[in-house]
Amino acid sequence: MQTTTYDWQQITAEPTRTGLRRVFFKSPTATLKQMSCHVTTLNPGERAHDPHQHPEEEMFIVKEGTVEALLGETTRRAGAGSVIFVAPRDLHCVTNVGDGPAKMLFLYSPPGMDGMFPELGRPGRRGVVPPPLDPADIAARRVRLGLILSEVGA
């Protein structure tokens, strides 16, 4: 990947079950085999995903809004400008607890988990309850991506 600029207005916002997603890049760099960056917009009251663990490090920056992050057994609020780091295999999830959309810039190295949510998600439509996810499909993707799903309190 060469030095470049990614213009927010030029990145397509794809609808998800919980808001929007903009993928900026997923590419090797001079020092990393792969690095990825995307922005997730969560609608008010939405959770990005169930609490889970994965082998990748994950860092995200809250661009707008207020989120509540479950990190291990601790829940913390984070507003615009906050940085959240998740170590490999730490239980985590994030929920929009604000009145408006919450935008978060996610960075992964190496990528892996960033691919699961677009694969599972179906474009959402306002006022339409999405169908439940297929547990067998989630299990197969979990094995392929090395993901460990955990129930809260389990």
JSON list of C-alpha atoms in Angstrom, two decimals, residues 19-110:
[
{"chain": "A", "resi": 19, "resn": "GLY", "atom": "CA", "xyz": [-26.45, 1.04, 10.33]},
{"chain": "A", "resi": 20, "resn": "LEU", "atom": "CA", "xyz": [-23.79, 1.61, 7.68]},
{"chain": "A", "resi": 21, "resn": "ARG", "atom": "CA", "xyz": [-20.25, 0.45, 6.85]},
{"chain": "A", "resi": 22, "resn": "ARG", "atom": "CA", "xyz": [-17.54, 2.14, 4.78]},
{"chain": "A", "resi": 23, "resn": "VAL", "atom": "CA", "xyz": [-14.49, 0.04, 3.86]},
{"chain": "A", "resi": 24, "resn": "PHE", "atom": "CA", "xyz": [-11.43, 2.22, 3.27]},
{"chain": "A", "resi": 25, "resn": "PHE", "atom": "CA", "xyz": [-8.79, -0.44, 2.66]},
{"chain": "A", "resi": 26, "resn": "LYS", "atom": "CA", "xyz": [-7.68, -4.00, 3.31]},
{"chain": "A", "resi": 27, "resn": "SER", "atom": "CA", "xyz": [-4.16, -4.35, 2.00]},
{"chain": "A", "resi": 28, "resn": "PRO", "atom": "CA", "xyz": [-0.57, -5.32, 2.77]},
{"chain": "A", "resi": 29, "resn": "THR", "atom": "CA", "xyz": [1.71, -2.51, 3.90]},
{"chain": "A", "resi": 30, "resn": "ALA", "atom": "CA", "xyz": [5.48, -2.15, 3.90]},
{"chain": "A", "resi": 31, "resn": "THR", "atom": "CA", "xyz": [5.67, -3.65, 7.40]},
{"chain": "A", "resi": 32, "resn": "LEU", "atom": "CA", "xyz": [2.43, -5.67, 7.76]},
{"chain": "A", "resi": 33, "resn": "LYS", "atom": "CA", "xyz": [1.11, -8.67, 5.86]},
{"chain": "A", "resi": 34, "resn": "GLN", "atom": "CA", "xyz": [-2.35, -7.11, 5.98]},
{"chain": "A", "resi": 35, "resn": "MET", "atom": "CA", "xyz": [-4.04, -4.10, 7.54]},
{"chain": "A", "resi": 36, "resn": "SER", "atom": "CA", "xyz": [-7.63, -3.01, 7.23]},
{"chain": "A", "resi": 37, "resn": "CYS", "atom": "CA", "xyz": [-9.64, 0.07, 8.04]},
{"chain": "A", "resi": 38, "resn": "HIS", "atom": "CA", "xyz": [-13.38, 0.61, 7.95]},
{"chain": "A", "resi": 39, "resn": "VAL", "atom": "CA", "xyz": [-15.93, 2.94, 9.53]},
{"chain": "A", "resi": 40, "resn": "THR", "atom": "CA", "xyz": [-19.06, 1.50, 11.12]},
{"chain": "A", "resi": 41, "resn": "THR", "atom": "CA", "xyz": [-22.07, 3.71, 11.78]},
{"chain": "A", "resi": 42, "resn": "LEU", "atom": "CA", "xyz": [-24.38, 2.28, 14.43]},
{"chain": "A", "resi": 43, "resn": "ASN", "atom": "CA", "xyz": [-27.96, 3.50, 14.66]},
{"chain": "A", "resi": 44, "resn": "PRO", "atom": "CA", "xyz": [-29.16, 4.57, 18.14]},
{"chain": "A", "resi": 45, "resn": "GLY", "atom": "CA", "xyz": [-29.68, 1.59, 20.46]},
{"chain": "A", "resi": 46, "resn": "GLU", "atom": "CA", "xyz": [-27.92, -0.85, 18.13]},
{"chain": "A", "resi": 47, "resn": "ARG", "atom": "CA", "xyz": [-25.13, -3.22, 19.13]},
{"chain": "A", "resi": 48, "resn": "ALA", "atom": "CA", "xyz": [-22.47, -3.97, 16.54]},
{"chain": "A", "resi": 49, "resn": "HIS", "atom": "CA", "xyz": [-22.46, -7.68, 17.39]},
{"chain": "A", "resi": 50, "resn": "ASP", "atom": "CA", "xyz": [-22.80, -10.05, 20.31]},
{"chain": "A", "resi": 51, "resn": "PRO", "atom": "CA", "xyz": [-19.95, -10.18, 22.83]},
{"chain": "A", "resi": 52, "resn": "HIS", "atom": "CA", "xyz": [-17.14, -12.18, 21.26]},
{"chain": "A", "resi": 53, "resn": "GLN", "atom": "CA", "xyz": [-13.39, -12.82, 21.16]},
{"chain": "A", "resi": 54, "resn": "HIS", "atom": "CA", "xyz": [-10.98, -13.18, 18.24]},
{"chain": "A", "resi": 55, "resn": "PRO", "atom": "CA", "xyz": [-7.24, -13.66, 17.72]},
{"chain": "A", "resi": 56, "resn": "GLU", "atom": "CA", "xyz": [-6.66, -10.23, 16.15]},
{"chain": "A", "resi": 57, "resn": "GLU", "atom": "CA", "xyz": [-5.88, -6.99, 17.92]},
{"chain": "A", "resi": 58, "resn": "GLU", "atom": "CA", "xyz": [-8.53, -4.38, 17.30]},
{"chain": "A", "resi": 59, "resn": "MET", "atom": "CA", "xyz": [-8.49, -0.64, 17.80]},
{"chain": "A", "resi": 60, "resn": "PHE", "atom": "CA", "xyz": [-11.26, 1.79, 17.12]},
{"chain": "A", "resi": 61, "resn": "ILE", "atom": "CA", "xyz": [-11.75, 5.50, 17.43]},
{"chain": "A", "resi": 62, "resn": "VAL", "atom": "CA", "xyz": [-15.17, 6.96, 18.18]},
{"chain": "A", "resi": 63, "resn": "LYS", "atom": "CA", "xyz": [-15.64, 9.61, 15.47]},
{"chain": "A", "resi": 64, "resn": "GLU", "atom": "CA", "xyz": [-19.16, 10.72, 16.50]},
{"chain": "A", "resi": 65, "resn": "GLY", "atom": "CA", "xyz": [-21.72, 9.80, 19.14]},
{"chain": "A", "resi": 66, "resn": "THR", "atom": "CA", "xyz": [-21.54, 7.90, 22.41]},
{"chain": "A", "resi": 67, "resn": "VAL", "atom": "CA", "xyz": [-20.97, 4.16, 22.74]},
{"chain": "A", "resi": 68, "resn": "GLU", "atom": "CA", "xyz": [-20.83, 1.74, 25.61]},
{"chain": "A", "resi": 69, "resn": "ALA", "atom": "CA", "xyz": [-18.05, -0.80, 25.27]},
{"chain": "A", "resi": 70, "resn": "LEU", "atom": "CA", "xyz": [-18.02, -4.14, 27.06]},
{"chain": "A", "resi": 71, "resn": "LEU", "atom": "CA", "xyz": [-14.32, -4.92, 27.61]},
{"chain": "A", "resi": 72, "resn": "GLY", "atom": "CA", "xyz": [-13.86, -8.16, 29.50]},
{"chain": "A", "resi": 73, "resn": "GLU", "atom": "CA", "xyz": [-16.12, -7.81, 32.53]},
{"chain": "A", "resi": 74, "resn": "THR", "atom": "CA", "xyz": [-16.06, -4.00, 32.50]},
{"chain": "A", "resi": 75, "resn": "THR", "atom": "CA", "xyz": [-18.47, -1.69, 30.68]},
{"chain": "A", "resi": 76, "resn": "ARG", "atom": "CA", "xyz": [-17.26, 1.81, 29.79]},
{"chain": "A", "resi": 77, "resn": "ARG", "atom": "CA", "xyz": [-18.77, 4.77, 27.96]},
{"chain": "A", "resi": 78, "resn": "ALA", "atom": "CA", "xyz": [-16.76, 6.43, 25.23]},
{"chain": "A", "resi": 79, "resn": "GLY", "atom": "CA", "xyz": [-17.57, 9.61, 23.33]},
{"chain": "A", "resi": 80, "resn": "ALA", "atom": "CA", "xyz": [-16.21, 11.31, 20.23]},
{"chain": "A", "resi": 81, "resn": "GLY", "atom": "CA", "xyz": [-12.41, 11.21, 20.10]},
{"chain": "A", "resi": 82, "resn": "SER", "atom": "CA", "xyz": [-12.11, 8.21, 22.43]},
{"chain": "A", "resi": 83, "resn": "VAL", "atom": "CA", "xyz": [-9.81, 5.35, 21.45]},
{"chain": "A", "resi": 84, "resn": "ILE", "atom": "CA", "xyz": [-10.65, 1.76, 22.41]},
{"chain": "A", "resi": 85, "resn": "PHE", "atom": "CA", "xyz": [-8.05, -1.00, 22.14]},
{"chain": "A", "resi": 86, "resn": "VAL", "atom": "CA", "xyz": [-8.98, -4.69, 22.36]},
{"chain": "A", "resi": 87, "resn": "ALA", "atom": "CA", "xyz": [-6.19, -7.21, 22.98]},
{"chain": "A", "resi": 88, "resn": "PRO", "atom": "CA", "xyz": [-6.33, -10.62, 21.28]},
{"chain": "A", "resi": 89, "resn": "ARG", "atom": "CA", "xyz": [-8.96, -12.96, 22.72]},
{"chain": "A", "resi": 90, "resn": "ASP", "atom": "CA", "xyz": [-10.46, -10.35, 25.07]},
{"chain": "A", "resi": 91, "resn": "LEU", "atom": "CA", "xyz": [-14.27, -10.46, 25.28]},
{"chain": "A", "resi": 92, "resn": "HIS", "atom": "CA", "xyz": [-15.80, -7.30, 23.83]},
{"chain": "A", "resi": 93, "resn": "CYS", "atom": "CA", "xyz": [-18.72, -5.62, 22.08]},
{"chain": "A", "resi": 94, "resn": "VAL", "atom": "CA", "xyz": [-19.94, -2.07, 21.53]},
{"chain": "A", "resi": 95, "resn": "THR", "atom": "CA", "xyz": [-23.43, -0.51, 21.68]},
{"chain": "A", "resi": 96, "resn": "ASN", "atom": "CA", "xyz": [-24.62, 2.93, 20.58]},
{"chain": "A", "resi": 97, "resn": "VAL", "atom": "CA", "xyz": [-26.13, 4.49, 23.73]},
{"chain": "A", "resi": 98, "resn": "GLY", "atom": "CA", "xyz": [-26.56, 7.97, 22.25]},
{"chain": "A", "resi": 99, "resn": "ASP", "atom": "CA", "xyz": [-29.54, 9.68, 20.64]},
{"chain": "A", "resi": 100, "resn": "GLY", "atom": "CA", "xyz": [-27.94, 9.87, 17.19]},
{"chain": "A", "resi": 101, "resn": "PRO", "atom": "CA", "xyz": [-25.72, 7.70, 15.00]},
{"chain": "A", "resi": 102, "resn": "ALA", "atom": "CA", "xyz": [-22.34, 6.59, 16.41]},
{"chain": "A", "resi": 103, "resn": "LYS", "atom": "CA", "xyz": [-19.47, 6.46, 13.90]},
{"chain": "A", "resi": 104, "resn": "MET", "atom": "CA", "xyz": [-16.36, 4.44, 14.71]},
{"chain": "A", "resi": 105, "resn": "LEU", "atom": "CA", "xyz": [-13.14, 4.02, 12.73]},
{"chain": "A", "resi": 106, "resn": "PHE", "atom": "CA", "xyz": [-11.86, 0.43, 13.08]},
{"chain": "A", "resi": 107, "resn": "LEU", "atom": "CA", "xyz": [-8.27, -0.72, 12.47]},
{"chain": "A", "resi": 108, "resn": "TYR", "atom": "CA", "xyz": [-7.27, -4.39, 12.35]},
{"chain": "A", "resi": 109, "resn": "SER", "atom": "CA", "xyz": [-3.94, -6.05, 11.85]},
{"chain": "A", "resi": 110, "resn": "PRO", "atom": "CA", "xyz": [-3.98, -8.70, 10.67]}
]
